mmCIF file of C-alpha atoms in Angstrom:
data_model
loop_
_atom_site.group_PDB
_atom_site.id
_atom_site.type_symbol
_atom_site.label_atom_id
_atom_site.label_comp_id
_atom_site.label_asym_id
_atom_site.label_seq_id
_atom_site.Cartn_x
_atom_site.Cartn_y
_atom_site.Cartn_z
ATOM 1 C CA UNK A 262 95.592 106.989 128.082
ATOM 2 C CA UNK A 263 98.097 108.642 130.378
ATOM 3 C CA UNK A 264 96.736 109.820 133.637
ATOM 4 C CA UNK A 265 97.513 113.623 133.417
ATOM 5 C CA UNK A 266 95.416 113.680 130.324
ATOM 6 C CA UNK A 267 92.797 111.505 131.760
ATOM 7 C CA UNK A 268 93.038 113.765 135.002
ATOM 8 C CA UNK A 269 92.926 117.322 132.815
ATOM 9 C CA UNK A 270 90.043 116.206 130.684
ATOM 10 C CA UNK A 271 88.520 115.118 133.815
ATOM 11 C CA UNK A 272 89.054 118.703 135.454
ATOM 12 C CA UNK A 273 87.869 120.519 132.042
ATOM 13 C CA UNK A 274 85.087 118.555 131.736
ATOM 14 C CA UNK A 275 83.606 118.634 135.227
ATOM 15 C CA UNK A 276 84.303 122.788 135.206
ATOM 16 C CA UNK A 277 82.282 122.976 132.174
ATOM 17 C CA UNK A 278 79.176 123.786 133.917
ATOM 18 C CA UNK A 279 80.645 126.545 135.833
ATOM 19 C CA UNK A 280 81.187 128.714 133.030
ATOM 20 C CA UNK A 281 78.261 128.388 132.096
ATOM 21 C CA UNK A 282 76.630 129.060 135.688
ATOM 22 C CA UNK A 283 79.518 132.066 135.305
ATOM 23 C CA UNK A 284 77.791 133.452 132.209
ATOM 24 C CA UNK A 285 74.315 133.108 133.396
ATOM 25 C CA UNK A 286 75.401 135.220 136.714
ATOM 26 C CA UNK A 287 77.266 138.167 133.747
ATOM 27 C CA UNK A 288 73.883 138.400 132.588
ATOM 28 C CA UNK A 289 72.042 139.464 135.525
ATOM 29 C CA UNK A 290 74.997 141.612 137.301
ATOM 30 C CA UNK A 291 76.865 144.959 136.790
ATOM 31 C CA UNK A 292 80.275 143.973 136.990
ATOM 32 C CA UNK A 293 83.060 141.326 138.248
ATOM 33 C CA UNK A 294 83.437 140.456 141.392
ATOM 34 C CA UNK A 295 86.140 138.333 142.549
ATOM 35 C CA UNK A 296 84.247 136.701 145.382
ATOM 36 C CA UNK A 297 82.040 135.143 143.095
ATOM 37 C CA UNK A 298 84.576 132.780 140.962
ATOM 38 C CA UNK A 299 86.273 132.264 144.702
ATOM 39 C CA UNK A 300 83.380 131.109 146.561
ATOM 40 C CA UNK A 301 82.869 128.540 143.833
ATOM 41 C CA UNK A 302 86.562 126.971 143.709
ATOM 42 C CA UNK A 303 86.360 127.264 147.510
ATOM 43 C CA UNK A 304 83.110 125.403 148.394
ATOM 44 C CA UNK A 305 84.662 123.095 144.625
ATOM 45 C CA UNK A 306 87.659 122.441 146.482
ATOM 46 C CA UNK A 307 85.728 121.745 149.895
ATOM 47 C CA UNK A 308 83.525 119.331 148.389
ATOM 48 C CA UNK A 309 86.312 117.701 146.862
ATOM 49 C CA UNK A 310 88.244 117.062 149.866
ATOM 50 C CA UNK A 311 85.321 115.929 151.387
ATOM 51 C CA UNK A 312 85.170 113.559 148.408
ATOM 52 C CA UNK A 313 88.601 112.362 149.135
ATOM 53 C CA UNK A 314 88.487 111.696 152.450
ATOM 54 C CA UNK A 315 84.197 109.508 151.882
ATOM 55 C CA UNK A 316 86.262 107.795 148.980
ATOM 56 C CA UNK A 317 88.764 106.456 151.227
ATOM 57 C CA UNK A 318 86.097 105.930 154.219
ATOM 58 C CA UNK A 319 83.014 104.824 151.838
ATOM 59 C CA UNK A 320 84.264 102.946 149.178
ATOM 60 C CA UNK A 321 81.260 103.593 146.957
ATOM 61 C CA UNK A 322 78.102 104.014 148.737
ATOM 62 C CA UNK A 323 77.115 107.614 147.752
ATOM 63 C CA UNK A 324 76.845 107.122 144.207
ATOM 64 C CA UNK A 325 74.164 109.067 141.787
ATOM 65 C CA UNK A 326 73.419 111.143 145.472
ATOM 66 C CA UNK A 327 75.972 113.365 144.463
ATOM 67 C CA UNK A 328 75.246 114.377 141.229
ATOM 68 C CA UNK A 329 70.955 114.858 142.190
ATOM 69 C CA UNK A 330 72.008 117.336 144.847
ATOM 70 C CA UNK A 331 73.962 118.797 142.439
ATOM 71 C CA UNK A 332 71.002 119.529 139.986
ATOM 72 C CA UNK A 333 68.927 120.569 142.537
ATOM 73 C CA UNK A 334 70.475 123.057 143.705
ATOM 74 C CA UNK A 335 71.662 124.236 140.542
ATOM 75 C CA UNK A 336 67.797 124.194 139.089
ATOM 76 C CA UNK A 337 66.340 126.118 142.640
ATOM 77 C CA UNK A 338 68.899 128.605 142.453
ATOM 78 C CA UNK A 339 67.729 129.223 138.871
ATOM 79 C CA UNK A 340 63.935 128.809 139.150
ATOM 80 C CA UNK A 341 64.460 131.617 142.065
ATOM 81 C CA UNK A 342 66.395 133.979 139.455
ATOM 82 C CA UNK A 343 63.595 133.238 136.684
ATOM 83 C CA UNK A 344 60.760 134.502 139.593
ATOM 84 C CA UNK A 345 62.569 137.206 140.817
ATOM 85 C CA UNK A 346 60.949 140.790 140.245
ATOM 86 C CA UNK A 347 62.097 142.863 137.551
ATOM 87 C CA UNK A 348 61.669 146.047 139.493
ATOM 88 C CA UNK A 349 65.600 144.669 141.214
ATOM 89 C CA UNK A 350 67.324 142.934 137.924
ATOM 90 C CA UNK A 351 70.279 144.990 137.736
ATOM 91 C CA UNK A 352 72.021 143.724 140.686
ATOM 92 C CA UNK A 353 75.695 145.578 141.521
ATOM 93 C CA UNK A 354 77.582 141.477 141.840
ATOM 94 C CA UNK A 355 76.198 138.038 142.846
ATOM 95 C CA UNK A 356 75.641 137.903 146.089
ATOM 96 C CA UNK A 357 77.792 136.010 148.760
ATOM 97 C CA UNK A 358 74.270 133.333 148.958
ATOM 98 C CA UNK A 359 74.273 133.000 145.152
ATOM 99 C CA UNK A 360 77.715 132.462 144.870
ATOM 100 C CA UNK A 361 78.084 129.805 147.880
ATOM 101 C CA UNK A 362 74.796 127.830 146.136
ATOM 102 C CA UNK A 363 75.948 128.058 143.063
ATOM 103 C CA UNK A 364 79.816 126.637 144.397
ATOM 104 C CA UNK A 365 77.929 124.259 145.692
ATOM 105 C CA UNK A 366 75.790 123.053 142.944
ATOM 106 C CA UNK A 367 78.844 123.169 140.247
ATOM 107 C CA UNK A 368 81.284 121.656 142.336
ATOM 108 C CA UNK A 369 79.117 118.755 143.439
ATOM 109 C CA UNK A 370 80.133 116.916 139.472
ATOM 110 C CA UNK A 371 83.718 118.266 140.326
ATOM 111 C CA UNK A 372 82.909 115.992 143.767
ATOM 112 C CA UNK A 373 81.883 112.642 141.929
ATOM 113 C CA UNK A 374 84.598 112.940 139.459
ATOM 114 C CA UNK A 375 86.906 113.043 142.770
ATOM 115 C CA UNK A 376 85.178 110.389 144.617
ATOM 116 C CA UNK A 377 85.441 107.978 141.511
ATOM 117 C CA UNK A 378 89.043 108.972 140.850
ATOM 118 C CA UNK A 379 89.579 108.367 144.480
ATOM 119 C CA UNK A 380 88.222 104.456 143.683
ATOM 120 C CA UNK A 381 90.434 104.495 141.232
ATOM 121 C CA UNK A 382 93.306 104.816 143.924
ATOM 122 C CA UNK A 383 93.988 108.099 142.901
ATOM 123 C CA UNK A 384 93.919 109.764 146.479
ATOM 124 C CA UNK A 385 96.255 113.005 146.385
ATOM 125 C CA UNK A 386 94.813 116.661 147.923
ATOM 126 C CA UNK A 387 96.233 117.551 144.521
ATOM 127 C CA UNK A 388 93.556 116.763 142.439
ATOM 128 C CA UNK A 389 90.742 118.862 144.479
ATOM 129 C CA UNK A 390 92.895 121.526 144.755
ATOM 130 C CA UNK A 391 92.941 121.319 140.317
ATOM 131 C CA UNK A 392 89.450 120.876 140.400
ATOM 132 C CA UNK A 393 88.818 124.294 142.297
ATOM 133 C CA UNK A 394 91.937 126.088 139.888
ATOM 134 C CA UNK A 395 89.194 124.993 136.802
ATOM 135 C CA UNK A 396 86.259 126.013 138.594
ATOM 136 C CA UNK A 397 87.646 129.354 139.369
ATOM 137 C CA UNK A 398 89.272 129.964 135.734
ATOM 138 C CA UNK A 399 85.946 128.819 133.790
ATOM 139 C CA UNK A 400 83.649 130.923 135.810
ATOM 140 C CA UNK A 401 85.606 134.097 135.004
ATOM 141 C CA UNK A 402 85.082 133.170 131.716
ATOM 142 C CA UNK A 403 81.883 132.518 131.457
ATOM 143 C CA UNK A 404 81.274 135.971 133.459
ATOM 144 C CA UNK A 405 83.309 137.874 131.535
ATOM 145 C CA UNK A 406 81.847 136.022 128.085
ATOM 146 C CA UNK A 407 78.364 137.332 129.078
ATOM 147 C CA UNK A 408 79.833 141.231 129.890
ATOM 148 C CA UNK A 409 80.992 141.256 126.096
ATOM 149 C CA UNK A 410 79.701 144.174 123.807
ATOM 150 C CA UNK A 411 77.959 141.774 121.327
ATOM 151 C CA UNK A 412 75.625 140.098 124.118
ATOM 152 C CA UNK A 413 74.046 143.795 125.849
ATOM 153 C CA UNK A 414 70.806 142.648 124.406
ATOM 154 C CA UNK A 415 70.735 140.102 126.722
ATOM 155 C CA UNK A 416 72.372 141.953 129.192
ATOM 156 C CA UNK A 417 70.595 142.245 133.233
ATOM 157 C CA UNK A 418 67.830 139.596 132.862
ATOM 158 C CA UNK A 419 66.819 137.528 135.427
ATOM 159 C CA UNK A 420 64.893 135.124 133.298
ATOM 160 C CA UNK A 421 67.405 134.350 131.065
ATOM 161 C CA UNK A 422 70.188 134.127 134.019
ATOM 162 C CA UNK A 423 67.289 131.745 135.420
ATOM 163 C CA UNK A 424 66.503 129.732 132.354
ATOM 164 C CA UNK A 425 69.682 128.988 131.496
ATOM 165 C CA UNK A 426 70.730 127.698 134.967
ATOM 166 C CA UNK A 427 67.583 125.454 135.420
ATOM 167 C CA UNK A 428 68.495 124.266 131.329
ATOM 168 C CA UNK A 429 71.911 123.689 132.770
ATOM 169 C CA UNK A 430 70.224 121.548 135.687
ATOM 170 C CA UNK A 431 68.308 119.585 133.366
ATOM 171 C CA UNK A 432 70.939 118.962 130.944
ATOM 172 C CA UNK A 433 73.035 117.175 134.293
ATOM 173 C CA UNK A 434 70.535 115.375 134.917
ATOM 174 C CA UNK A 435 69.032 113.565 131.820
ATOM 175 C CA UNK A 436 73.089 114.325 129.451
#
């Protein structure tokens, strides 16, 4: 398989989760905010440097690590949205906290895929900076997906916003 395909699958498939992680955060806020969708590629494109630079240094030893901090952080950041009161559901935009956890918990799969590419000899600043571009595109989607007339019934709910992050978690882990 050529390597550009190989490398945009790669990038599609490890942004995947960030739509949906973009959708679950439509359903709980009142409108777009840029920040969000930035924080994410930024602390995506952060990780993946850092990936870059433990895949020359490491060669290997951080293995599944990765991807467990990823789900836990993804799962806590839902199981908090699933408790919060209902009295304060209708939030004006994801906070600055929500967005940097949830960056961090998306872009830690964006991390491994970078890491393993970077065993692969595949070393270039390129390829993080790719990884953040997907990040960024596929959680506007899934935000603006979720602010779509057909879904208002679902519209400003914490426990759904919280469910579907902690199923997100789970399907990481155990898919």
């Amino acid at each position: 398989m050529n390597f550009y395909i190989f490398l945009g699958a790669t990038a599609l498939a490890v942004s995947l989760d960030s739509g949906f992680a973009g959708f679950a955060m439509g359903m709980k806020t009142e409108r777009y905010w840029a920040g969000f969708p930035l924080a994410v590629a930024a602390i995506t494109l952060l990780l993946c440097v850092i990936a870059v630079k433990a895949g020359e240094i490491l060669d290997g030893l951080l293995g599944d690590f990765v991807t467990f901090a990823g789900v836990a952080v993804l799962a806590l950041v839902g199981i908090i949205n699933f408790f919060k009161s209902e009295k304060c559901e209708i939030s004006f935009r994801p906070t600055l906290k929500e967005s940097l956890l949830i960056g961090a918990a998306v872009g830690t799969d964006a991390a491994a895929a970078n890491f393993s590419l970077c065993l692969m000899g595949h070393t270039s600043l390129l390829i993080p900076l790719l990884f953040a571009v997907t990040h960024f595109i596929t959680v506007s989607a899934g935000f603006f997906l979720a602010n779509r007339s057909f879904l208002k019934n679902l519209k400003h709910t914490n426990k759904f916003a919280g469910l579907l992050l902690v199923s997100l978690a789970l399907f990481k882990l155990f898919g």
